[in-house]
CSV table of C-alpha atoms and ligand atoms in Angstrom, one decimal:
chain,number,residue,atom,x,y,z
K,1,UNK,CA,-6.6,-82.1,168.1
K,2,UNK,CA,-8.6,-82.4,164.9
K,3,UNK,CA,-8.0,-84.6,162.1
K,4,UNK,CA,-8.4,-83.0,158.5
K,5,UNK,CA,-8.4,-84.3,155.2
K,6,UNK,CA,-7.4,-81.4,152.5
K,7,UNK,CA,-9.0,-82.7,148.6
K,8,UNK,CA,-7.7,-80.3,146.1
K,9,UNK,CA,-4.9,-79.7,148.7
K,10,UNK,CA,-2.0,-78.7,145.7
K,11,UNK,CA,-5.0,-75.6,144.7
K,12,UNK,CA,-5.5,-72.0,145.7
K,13,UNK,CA,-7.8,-73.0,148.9
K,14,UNK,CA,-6.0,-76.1,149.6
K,15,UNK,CA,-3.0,-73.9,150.0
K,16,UNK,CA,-4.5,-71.3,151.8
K,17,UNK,CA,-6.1,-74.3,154.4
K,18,UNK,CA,-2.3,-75.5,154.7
K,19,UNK,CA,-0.8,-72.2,155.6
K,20,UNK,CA,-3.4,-71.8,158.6
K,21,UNK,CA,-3.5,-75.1,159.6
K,22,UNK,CA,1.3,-74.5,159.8
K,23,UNK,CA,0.4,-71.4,162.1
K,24,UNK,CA,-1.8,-73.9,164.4
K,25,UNK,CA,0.6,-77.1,164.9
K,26,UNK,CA,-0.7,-78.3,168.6
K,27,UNK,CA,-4.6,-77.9,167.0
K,28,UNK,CA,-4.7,-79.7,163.7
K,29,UNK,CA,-3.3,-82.9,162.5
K,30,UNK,CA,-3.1,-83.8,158.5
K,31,UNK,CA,-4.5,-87.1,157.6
K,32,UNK,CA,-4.4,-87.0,153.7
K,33,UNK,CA,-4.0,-84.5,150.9
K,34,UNK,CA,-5.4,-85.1,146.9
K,35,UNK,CA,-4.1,-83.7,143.6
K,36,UNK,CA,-4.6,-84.1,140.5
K,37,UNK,CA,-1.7,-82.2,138.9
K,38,UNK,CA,1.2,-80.7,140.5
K,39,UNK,CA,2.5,-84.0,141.7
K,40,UNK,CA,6.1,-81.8,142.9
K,41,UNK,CA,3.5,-79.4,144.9
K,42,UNK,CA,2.2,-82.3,146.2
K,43,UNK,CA,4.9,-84.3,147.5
K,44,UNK,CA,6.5,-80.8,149.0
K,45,UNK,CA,3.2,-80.3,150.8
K,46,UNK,CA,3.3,-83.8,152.2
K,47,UNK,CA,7.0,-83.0,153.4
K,48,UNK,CA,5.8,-80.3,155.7
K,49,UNK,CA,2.4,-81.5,157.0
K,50,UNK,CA,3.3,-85.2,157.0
K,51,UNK,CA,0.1,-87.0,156.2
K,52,UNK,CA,-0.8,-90.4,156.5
K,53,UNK,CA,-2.1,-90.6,152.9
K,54,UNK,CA,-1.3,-88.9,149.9
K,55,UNK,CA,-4.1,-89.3,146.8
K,56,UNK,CA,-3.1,-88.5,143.1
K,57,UNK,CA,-6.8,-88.4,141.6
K,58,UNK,CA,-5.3,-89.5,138.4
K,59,UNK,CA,-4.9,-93.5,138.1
K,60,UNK,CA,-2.0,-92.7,135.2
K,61,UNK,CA,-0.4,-90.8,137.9
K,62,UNK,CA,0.0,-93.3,140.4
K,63,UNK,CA,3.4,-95.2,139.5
K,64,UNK,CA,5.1,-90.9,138.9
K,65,UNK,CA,3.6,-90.1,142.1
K,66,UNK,CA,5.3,-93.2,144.1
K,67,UNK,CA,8.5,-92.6,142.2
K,68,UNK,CA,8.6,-89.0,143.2
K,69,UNK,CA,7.6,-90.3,146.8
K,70,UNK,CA,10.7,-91.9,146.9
K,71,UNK,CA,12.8,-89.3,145.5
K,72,UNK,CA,11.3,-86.9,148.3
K,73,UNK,CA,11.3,-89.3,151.0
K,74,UNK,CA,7.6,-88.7,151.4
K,75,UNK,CA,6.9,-91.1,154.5
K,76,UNK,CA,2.9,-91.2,153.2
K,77,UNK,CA,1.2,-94.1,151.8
K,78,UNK,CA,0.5,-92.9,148.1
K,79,UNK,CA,-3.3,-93.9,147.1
K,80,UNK,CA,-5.1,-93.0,144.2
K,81,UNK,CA,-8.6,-92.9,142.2
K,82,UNK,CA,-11.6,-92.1,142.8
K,83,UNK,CA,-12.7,-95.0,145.5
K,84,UNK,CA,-9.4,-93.2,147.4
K,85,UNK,CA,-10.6,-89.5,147.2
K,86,UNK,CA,-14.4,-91.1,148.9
K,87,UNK,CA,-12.0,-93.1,151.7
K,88,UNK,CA,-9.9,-90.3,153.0
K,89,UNK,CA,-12.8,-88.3,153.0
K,90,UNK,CA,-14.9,-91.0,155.0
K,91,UNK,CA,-12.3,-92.7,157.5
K,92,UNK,CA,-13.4,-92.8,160.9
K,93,UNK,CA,-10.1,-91.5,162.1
K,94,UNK,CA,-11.5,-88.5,160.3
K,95,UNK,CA,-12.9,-85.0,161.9
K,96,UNK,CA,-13.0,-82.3,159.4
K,97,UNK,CA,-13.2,-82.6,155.3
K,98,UNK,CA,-11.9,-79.2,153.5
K,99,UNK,CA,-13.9,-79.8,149.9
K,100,UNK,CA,-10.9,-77.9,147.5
K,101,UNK,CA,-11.1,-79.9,144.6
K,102,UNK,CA,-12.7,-77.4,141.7
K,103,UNK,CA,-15.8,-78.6,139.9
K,104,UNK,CA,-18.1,-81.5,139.3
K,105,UNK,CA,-15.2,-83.6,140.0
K,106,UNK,CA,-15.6,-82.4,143.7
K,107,UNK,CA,-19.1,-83.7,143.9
K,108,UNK,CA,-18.4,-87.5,145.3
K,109,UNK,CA,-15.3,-87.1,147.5
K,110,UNK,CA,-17.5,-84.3,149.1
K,111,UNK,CA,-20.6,-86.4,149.3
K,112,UNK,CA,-18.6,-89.1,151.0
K,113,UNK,CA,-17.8,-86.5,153.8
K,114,UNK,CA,-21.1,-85.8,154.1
K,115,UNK,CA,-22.7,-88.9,154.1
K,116,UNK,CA,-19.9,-90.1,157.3
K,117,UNK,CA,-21.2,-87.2,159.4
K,118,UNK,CA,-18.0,-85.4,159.1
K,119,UNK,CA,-17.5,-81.7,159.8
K,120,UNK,CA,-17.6,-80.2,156.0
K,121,UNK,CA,-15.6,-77.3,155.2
K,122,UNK,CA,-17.5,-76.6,152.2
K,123,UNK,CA,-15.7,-74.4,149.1
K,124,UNK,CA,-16.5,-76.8,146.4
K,125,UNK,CA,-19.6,-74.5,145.1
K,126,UNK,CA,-20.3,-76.7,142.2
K,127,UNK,CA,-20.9,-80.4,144.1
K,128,UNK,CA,-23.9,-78.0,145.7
K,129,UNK,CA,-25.4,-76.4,142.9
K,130,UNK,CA,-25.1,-79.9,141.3
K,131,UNK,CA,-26.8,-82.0,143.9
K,132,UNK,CA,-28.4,-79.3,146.4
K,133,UNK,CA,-31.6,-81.7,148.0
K,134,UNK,CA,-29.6,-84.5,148.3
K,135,UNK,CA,-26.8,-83.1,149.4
K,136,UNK,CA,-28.2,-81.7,152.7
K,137,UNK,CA,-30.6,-84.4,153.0
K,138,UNK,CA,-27.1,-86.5,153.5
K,139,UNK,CA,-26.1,-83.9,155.6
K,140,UNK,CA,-29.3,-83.8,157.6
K,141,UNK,CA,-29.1,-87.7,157.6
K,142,UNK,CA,-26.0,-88.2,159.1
K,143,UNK,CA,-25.4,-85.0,161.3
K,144,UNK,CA,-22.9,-83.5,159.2
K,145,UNK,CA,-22.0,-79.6,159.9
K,146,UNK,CA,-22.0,-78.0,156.4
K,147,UNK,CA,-19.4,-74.8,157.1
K,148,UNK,CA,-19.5,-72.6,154.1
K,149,UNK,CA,-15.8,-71.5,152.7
K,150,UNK,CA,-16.8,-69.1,149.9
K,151,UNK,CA,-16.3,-66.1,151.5
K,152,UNK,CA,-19.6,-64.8,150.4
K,153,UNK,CA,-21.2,-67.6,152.3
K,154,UNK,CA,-18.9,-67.6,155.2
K,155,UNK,CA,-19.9,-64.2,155.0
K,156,UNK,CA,-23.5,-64.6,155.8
K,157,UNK,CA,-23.3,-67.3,158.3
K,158,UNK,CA,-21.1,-65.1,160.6
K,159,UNK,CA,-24.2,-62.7,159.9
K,160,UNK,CA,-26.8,-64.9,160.5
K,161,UNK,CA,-28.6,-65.0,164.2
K,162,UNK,CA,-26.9,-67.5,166.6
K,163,UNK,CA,-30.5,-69.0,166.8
K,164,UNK,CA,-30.9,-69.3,162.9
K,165,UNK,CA,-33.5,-71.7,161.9
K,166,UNK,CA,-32.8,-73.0,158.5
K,167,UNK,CA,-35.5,-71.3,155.5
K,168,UNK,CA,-37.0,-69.5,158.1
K,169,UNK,CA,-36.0,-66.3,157.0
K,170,UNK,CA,-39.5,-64.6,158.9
K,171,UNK,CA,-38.9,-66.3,161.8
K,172,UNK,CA,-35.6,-64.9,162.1
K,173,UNK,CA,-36.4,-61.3,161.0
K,174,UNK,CA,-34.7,-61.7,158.2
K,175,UNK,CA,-35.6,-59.4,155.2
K,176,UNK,CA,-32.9,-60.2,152.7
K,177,UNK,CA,-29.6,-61.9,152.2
K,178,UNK,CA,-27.3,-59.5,150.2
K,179,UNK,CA,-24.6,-61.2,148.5
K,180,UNK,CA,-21.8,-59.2,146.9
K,181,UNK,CA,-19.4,-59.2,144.4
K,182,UNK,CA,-16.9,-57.4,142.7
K,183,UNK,CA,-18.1,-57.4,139.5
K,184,UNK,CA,-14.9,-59.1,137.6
K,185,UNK,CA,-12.7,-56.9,135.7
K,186,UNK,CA,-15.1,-56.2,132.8
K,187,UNK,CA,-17.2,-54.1,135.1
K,188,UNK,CA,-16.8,-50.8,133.3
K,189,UNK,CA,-15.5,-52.4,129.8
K,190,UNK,CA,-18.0,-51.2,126.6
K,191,UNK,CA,-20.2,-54.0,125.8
K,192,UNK,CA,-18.9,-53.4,122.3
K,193,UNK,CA,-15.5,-54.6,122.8
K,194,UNK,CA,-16.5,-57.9,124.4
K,195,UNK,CA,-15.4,-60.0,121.5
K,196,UNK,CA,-11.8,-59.2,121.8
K,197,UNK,CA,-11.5,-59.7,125.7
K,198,UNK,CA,-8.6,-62.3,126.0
K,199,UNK,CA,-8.0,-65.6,128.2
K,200,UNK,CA,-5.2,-63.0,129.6
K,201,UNK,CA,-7.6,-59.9,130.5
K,202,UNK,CA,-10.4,-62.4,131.8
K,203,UNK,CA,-7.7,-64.4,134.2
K,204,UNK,CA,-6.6,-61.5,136.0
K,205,UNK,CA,-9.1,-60.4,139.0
K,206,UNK,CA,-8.7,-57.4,140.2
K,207,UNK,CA,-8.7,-58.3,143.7
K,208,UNK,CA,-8.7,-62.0,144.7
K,209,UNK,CA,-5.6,-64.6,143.6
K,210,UNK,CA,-7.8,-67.7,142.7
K,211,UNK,CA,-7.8,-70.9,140.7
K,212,UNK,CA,-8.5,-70.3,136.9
K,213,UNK,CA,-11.7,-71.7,136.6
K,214,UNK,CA,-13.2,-69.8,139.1
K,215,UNK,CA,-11.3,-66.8,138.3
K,216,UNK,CA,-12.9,-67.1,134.8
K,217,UNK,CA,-16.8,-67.3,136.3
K,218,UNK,CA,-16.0,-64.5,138.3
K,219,UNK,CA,-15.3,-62.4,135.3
K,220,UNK,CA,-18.4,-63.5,133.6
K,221,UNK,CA,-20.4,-63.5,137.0
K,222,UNK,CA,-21.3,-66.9,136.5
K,223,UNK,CA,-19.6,-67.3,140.0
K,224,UNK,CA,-22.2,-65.2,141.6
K,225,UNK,CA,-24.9,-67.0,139.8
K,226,UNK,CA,-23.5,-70.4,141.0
K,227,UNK,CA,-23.1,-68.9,144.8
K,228,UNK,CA,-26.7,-67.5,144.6
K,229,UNK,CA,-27.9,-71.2,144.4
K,230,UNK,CA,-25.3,-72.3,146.8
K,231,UNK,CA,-27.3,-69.6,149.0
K,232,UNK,CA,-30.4,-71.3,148.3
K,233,UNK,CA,-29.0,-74.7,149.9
K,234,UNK,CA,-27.0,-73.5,152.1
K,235,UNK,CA,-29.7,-71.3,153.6
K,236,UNK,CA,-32.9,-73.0,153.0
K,237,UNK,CA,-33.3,-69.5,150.7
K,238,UNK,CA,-35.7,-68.8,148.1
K,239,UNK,CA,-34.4,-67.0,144.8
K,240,UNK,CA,-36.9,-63.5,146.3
K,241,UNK,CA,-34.8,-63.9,149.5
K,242,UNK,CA,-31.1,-63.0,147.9
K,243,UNK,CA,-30.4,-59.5,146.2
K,244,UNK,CA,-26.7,-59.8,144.1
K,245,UNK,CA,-24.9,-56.6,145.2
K,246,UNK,CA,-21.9,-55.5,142.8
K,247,UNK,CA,-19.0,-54.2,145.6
K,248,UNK,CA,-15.8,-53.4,143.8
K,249,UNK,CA,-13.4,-53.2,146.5
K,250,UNK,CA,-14.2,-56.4,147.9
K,251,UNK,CA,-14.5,-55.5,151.5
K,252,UNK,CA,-18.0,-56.4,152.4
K,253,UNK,CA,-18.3,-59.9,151.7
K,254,UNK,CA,-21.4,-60.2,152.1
K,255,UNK,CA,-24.6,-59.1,154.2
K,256,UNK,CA,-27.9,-59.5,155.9
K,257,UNK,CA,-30.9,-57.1,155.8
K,258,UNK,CA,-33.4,-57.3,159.2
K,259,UNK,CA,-36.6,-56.4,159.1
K,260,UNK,CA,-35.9,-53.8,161.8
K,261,UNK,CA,-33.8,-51.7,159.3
K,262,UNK,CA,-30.4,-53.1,160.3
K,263,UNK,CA,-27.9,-54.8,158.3
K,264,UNK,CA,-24.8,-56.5,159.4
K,265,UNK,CA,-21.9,-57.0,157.5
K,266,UNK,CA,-18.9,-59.1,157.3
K,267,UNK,CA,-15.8,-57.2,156.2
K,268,UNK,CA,-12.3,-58.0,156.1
K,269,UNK,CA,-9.6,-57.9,153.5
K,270,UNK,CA,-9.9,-60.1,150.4
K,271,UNK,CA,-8.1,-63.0,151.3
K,272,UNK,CA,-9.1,-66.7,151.7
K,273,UNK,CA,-7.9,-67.7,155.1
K,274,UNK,CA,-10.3,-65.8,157.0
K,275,UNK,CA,-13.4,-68.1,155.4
K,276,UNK,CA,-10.7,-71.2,156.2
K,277,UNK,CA,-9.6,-69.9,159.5
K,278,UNK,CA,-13.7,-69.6,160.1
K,279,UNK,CA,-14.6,-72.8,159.3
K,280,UNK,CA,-11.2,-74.8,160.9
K,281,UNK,CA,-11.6,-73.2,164.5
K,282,UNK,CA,-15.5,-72.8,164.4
K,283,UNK,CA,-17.0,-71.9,166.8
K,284,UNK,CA,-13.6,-70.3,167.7
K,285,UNK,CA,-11.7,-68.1,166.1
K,286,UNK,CA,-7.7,-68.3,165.1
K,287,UNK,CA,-5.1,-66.3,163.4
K,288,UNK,CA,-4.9,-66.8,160.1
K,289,UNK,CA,-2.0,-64.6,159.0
K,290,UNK,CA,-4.3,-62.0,157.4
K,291,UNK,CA,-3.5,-58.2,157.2
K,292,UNK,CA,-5.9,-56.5,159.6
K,293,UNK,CA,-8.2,-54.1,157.3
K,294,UNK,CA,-7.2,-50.8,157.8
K,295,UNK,CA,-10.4,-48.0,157.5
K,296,UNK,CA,-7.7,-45.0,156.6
K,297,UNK,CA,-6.7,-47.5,153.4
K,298,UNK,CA,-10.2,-47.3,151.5
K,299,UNK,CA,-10.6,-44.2,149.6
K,300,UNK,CA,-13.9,-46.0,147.9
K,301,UNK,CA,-17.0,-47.8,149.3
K,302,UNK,CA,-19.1,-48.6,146.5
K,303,UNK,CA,-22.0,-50.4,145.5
K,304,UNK,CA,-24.1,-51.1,142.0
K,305,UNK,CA,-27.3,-53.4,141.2
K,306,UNK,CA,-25.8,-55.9,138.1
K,307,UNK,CA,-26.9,-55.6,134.7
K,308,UNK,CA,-27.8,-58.8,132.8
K,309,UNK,CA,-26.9,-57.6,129.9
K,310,UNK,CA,-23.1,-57.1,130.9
K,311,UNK,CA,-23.7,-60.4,133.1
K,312,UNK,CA,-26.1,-62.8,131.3
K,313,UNK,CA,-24.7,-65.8,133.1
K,314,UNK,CA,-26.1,-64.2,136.2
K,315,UNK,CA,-29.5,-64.2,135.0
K,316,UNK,CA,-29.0,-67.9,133.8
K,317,UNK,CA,-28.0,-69.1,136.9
K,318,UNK,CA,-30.8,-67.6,138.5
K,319,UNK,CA,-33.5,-68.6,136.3
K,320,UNK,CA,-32.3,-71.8,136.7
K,321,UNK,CA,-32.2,-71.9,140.3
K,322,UNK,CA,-36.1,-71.0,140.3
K,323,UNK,CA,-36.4,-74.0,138.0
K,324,UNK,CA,-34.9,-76.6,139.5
K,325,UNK,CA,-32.1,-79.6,139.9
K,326,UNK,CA,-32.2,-80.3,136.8
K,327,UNK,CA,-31.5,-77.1,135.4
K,328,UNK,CA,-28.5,-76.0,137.5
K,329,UNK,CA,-26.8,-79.6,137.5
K,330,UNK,CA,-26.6,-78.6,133.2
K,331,UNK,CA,-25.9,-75.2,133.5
K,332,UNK,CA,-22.6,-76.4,136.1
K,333,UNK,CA,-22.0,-78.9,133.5
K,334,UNK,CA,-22.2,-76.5,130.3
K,335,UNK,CA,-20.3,-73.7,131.7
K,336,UNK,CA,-17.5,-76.2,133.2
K,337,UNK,CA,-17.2,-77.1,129.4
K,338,UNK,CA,-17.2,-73.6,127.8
K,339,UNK,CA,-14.4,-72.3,130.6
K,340,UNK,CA,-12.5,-75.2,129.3
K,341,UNK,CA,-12.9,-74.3,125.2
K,342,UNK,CA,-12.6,-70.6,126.3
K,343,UNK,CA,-9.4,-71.1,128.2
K,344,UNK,CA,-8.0,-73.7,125.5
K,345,UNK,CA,-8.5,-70.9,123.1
K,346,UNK,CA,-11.4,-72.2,121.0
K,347,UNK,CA,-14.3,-70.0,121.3
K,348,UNK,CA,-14.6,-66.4,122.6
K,349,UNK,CA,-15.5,-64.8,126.0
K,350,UNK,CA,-18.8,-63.9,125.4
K,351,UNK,CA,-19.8,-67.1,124.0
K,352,UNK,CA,-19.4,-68.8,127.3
K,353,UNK,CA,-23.2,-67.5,128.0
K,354,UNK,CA,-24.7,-68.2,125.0
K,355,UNK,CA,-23.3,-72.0,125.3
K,356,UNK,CA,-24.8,-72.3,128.5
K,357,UNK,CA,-28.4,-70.6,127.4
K,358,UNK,CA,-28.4,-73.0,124.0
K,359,UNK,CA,-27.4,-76.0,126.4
K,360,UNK,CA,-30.3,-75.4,129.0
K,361,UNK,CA,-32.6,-74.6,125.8
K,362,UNK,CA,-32.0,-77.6,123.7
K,363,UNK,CA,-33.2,-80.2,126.5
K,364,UNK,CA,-36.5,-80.1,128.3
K,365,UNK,CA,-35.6,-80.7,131.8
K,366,UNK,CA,-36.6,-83.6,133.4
K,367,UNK,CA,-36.6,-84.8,137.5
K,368,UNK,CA,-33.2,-86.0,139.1
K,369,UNK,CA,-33.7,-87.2,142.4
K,370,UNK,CA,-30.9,-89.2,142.2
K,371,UNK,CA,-27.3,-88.8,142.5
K,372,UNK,CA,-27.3,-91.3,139.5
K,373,UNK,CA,-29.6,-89.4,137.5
K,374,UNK,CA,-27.9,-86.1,138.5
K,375,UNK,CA,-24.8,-87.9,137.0
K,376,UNK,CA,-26.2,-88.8,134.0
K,377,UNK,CA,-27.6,-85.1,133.4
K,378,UNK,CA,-24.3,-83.7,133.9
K,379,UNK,CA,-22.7,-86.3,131.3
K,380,UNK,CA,-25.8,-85.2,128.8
K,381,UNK,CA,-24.8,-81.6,128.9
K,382,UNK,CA,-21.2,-81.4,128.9
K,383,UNK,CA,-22.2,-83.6,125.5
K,384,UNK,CA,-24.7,-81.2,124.5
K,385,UNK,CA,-22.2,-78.1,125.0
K,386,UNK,CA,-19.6,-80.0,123.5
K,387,UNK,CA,-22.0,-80.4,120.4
K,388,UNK,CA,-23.0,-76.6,120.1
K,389,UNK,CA,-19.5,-75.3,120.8
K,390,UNK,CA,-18.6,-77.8,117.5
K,391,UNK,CA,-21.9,-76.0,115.7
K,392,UNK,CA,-19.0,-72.8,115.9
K,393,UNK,CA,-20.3,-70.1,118.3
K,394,UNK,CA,-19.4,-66.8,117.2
K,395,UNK,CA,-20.1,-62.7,119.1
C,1,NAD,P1,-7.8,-74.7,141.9
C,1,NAD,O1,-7.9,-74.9,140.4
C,1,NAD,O2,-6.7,-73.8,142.3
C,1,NAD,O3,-7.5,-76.1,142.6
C,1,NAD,C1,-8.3,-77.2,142.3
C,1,NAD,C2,-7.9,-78.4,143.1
C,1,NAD,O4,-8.7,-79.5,142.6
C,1,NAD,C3,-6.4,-78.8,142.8
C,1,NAD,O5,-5.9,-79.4,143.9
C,1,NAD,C4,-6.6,-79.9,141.7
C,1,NAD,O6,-5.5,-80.8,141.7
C,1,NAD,C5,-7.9,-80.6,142.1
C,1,NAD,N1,-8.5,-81.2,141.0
C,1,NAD,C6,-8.8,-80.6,139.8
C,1,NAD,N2,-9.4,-81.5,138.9
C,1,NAD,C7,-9.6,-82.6,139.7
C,1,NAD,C8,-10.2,-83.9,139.4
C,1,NAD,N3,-10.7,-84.2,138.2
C,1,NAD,N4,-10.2,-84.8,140.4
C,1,NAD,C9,-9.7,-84.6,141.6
C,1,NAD,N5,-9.1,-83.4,141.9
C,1,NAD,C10,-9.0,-82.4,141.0
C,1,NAD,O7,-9.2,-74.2,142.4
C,1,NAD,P2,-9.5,-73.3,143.7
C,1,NAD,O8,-9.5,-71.9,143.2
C,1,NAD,O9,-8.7,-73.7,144.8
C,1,NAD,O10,-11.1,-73.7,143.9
C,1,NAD,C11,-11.5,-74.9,144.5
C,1,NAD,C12,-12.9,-74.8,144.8
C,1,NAD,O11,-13.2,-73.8,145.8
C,1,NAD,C13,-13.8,-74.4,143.6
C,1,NAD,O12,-15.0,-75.1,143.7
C,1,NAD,C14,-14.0,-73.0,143.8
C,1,NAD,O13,-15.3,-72.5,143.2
C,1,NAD,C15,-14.1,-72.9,145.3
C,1,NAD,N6,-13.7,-71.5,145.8
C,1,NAD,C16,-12.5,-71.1,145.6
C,1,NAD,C17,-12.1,-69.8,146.0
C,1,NAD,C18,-10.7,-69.2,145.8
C,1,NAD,O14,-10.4,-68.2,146.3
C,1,NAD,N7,-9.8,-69.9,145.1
C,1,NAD,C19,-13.1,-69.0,146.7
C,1,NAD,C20,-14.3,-69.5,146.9
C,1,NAD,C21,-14.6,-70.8,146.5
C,2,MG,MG1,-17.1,-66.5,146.6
């Protein structure tokens, strides 16, 4: 029996990781579940998997989340703040840590896990690309497994050899890591019409049902540019050892390229229980209520190198993952701020890019080799976003 705690349980992948953990009763047991929002969600969730804790991230939230206890006849002892998000993750009753909760908010409750030695189910992209050294330092510290949940990287490490040494890519005839993506919606849109694209047109992806903020970085590929540094991490990469691949149909989830010619691929149907299924039962595998992907289905199998043009947060996320901590904890913290104003309606699509290029460019990066000084950085650029975005950004 493992014992899981679910932060950002009440969100796309915190539902997902509750619907395979209901299909596997006898093998998993729920310790707590976090929300910040969608206290009813919340409450219903703790109904069916019956918890011992249930955290509301919100401190306001705390006195509406124990009246609604009530009302459900939620048997859970309702916690809440931050300190609570880092002791669910940390208990030692606890096995296994799914990481759910979207953005730098993510970055603590996550490091907690890690630092306890807990099994890590890792989709929480951003607490990575904000903290990358000292995040798998912790890990290496405390014997943590780090399982990667974004498909693309649950992807490779199903790829990888069973002997994989971490950064030694040579050693393990590795040639490339090839990660994929579909490109976003705007794929084949004219450049010229990128002003008018609405919040409606860039929340819709064409093939995965997501949370909004990453549904948003996907259609500006700023996703891909935040999991090609989460490859560097994860991986012990270099930026020259990851190609971005452009896949439409999302069937290939990613791939690795041997030096021997071959390349092994992950495939499967676009949905997120087979990364959660992955990373619950690893080594084993489980059913995870997935269709099976049926060959006689795809008509199309395509693939297309990215332009930057289309997808210059792509190139800013890489440039930034060749220079450094610094540079990707701001360029998290920039473009966490510009999805906001984008989705709130105050500035336009294609000005999520150029606030993120003016943020990187109007502070000379420094080193952070602290979680406190990684803090601080991230505080300075939402501020210095939040400044140029009031300077009125226009296409
Ligand atoms: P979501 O918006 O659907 O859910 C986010 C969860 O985080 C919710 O439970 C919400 O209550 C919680 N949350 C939000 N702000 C919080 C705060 N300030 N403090 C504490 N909790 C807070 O997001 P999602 O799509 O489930 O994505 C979650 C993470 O997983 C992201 O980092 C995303 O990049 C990653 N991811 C998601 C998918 C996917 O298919 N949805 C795929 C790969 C990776
Ligand atoms: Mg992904």
């Amino acid at each position: 029996m493992q014992t899981v705690t679910i932060l950002g349980a009440t969100g796309s992948i915190g539902c997902n990781t509750l619907d395979v953990i209901s299909r596997h009763p006898e093998q998993y047991r729920v310790f707590a579940i976090t929300g910040n929002s969608q206290l009813d969600l919340l409450m219903e969730q703790a109904l069916k998997c019956a918890p011992r804790y249930v955290v509301v991230a919100d401190e306001n939230q705390y006195d509406k989340a124990c009246e609604l206890a009530k009302q459900y006849r939620v048997d859970a002892e309702i916690l809440c703040g931050a300190q609570a998000l880092e002791d669910v993750s940390s208990a030692p009753e606890v096995d296994s840590v799914m990481a759910a909760i979207v953005g730098a908010a993510g970055l603590l409750p996550t490091l907690a896990a890690v630092k306890a030695g807990k099994r890590v189910m890792l989709a929480n992209k951003e607490a990575l690309v904000m903290s990358g050294a000292l995040f798998i330092e912790a890990a290496n510290q405390s014997g943590a497994t780090i399982l990667p949940i974004d498909s693309e990287h649950n992807a490779i490490f199903q790829c990888l050899p069973h002997d994989f040494q971490y950064g030694n890519f040579e050693a393990s005839g590795i040639r490339k890591i090839l990660l994929t993506g579909s490109g976003g919606p705007f794929r084949e849109r004219a450049l010229d019409t990128f002003s008018s694209i609405s919040i409606d047109e860039a929340s819709t992806h064409p093939n995965w049902s997501m949370g909004r903020k990453i549904t948003i970085d996907s259609a500006t590929m700023m996703n891909k540019g935040l999991e090609f540094i989460e490859a560097c991490w994860l991986f012990g990469a270099g930026a020259d050892d990851i190609d971005v691949v452009i896949h439409p149909q999302s069937i290939i989830h990613s791939m690795v390229q041997y030096i021997d010619g071959s390349v092994i691929a992950q495939m499967g149907n676009p949905d997120m229980r087979t990364p959660i299924a992955y990373g619950l039962a690893f080594p084993e595998r489980i059913e995870a209520g997935v269709t099976p992907l049926d060959f006689a289905d795809i008509s199309n199998f395509s693939f297309q190198t990215p332009c930057f043009k289309r997808y210059p947060n792509l190139k800013l996320a890489i440039d930034a993952c060749k220079e450094g901590q610094c540079a990707t904890t701001r360029l998290n913290a920039a473009n966490e701020v510009a999805v906001e104003r984008f989705l709130l309606g105050q500035i336009q699509f294609c000005d999520i890019a150029k606030v993120n290029e003016a943020t990187l460019e109007s502070m000379p990066m420094v080193k952070v080799s602290s979680i406190q000084q990684i803090l601080e950085q991230d505080v300075l650029a939402r501020d210095k976003a939040s400044d140029i975005i009031r300077g009125k950004f226009l296409c």
